[in-house]
């Protein structure tokens, strides 16, 4: 709030590094919500955003697969109310790391099948922003699982398409 980097947390014991602690998510763009007052409201919005954004991104992903409306609703509901999402909901950083997965998958799909250079550039930047946001959300273990999954997914798309995708 004072326009300074959160280098030191003086409220924990005798103080400790805050910016050096990756789980603070100091560079995560959506953490800006936590600057709003009162903190209880901003924290509630931050936590609920996991479900809202996760649901929106999963809806977009399932829609991009041309699934039927009931399948989209079931998949979206299953994603946002999964055991993982609900169990880690109160922590914030774990859910915010995972919520970007469906948008990353949409971006991979759209990037690989894009027909125009403009569309390719747009989806590349969506992919880049989503990956960076997931990384900076503050939970490395979840991010590495996500990155491994995205890598295998991308490789599978390439193999399924007969290795015709030249963007590699």
mmCIF file of C-alpha atoms in Angstrom, residues 25-33 100 129 132-133 136-137:
data_model
loop_
_atom_site.group_PDB
_atom_site.id
_atom_site.type_symbol
_atom_site.label_atom_id
_atom_site.label_comp_id
_atom_site.label_asym_id
_atom_site.label_seq_id
_atom_site.Cartn_x
_atom_site.Cartn_y
_atom_site.Cartn_z
ATOM 1 C CA UNK A 25 3.136 -14.685 -4.485
ATOM 2 C CA UNK A 26 4.457 -11.142 -4.357
ATOM 3 C CA UNK A 27 4.533 -10.851 -8.149
ATOM 4 C CA UNK A 28 1.205 -12.593 -8.802
ATOM 5 C CA UNK A 29 -1.055 -10.090 -10.613
ATOM 6 C CA UNK A 30 -4.272 -11.065 -8.813
ATOM 7 C CA UNK A 31 -2.692 -10.429 -5.406
ATOM 8 C CA UNK A 32 -3.369 -6.745 -6.078
ATOM 9 C CA UNK A 33 -6.904 -7.447 -4.819
ATOM 10 C CA UNK A 100 -4.875 -21.384 -14.804
ATOM 11 C CA UNK A 129 0.462 -14.885 -19.383
ATOM 12 C CA UNK A 132 3.536 -16.877 -15.742
ATOM 13 C CA UNK A 133 0.473 -16.227 -13.585
ATOM 14 C CA UNK A 136 3.920 -16.521 -9.702
ATOM 15 C CA UNK A 137 0.776 -17.574 -7.788
#
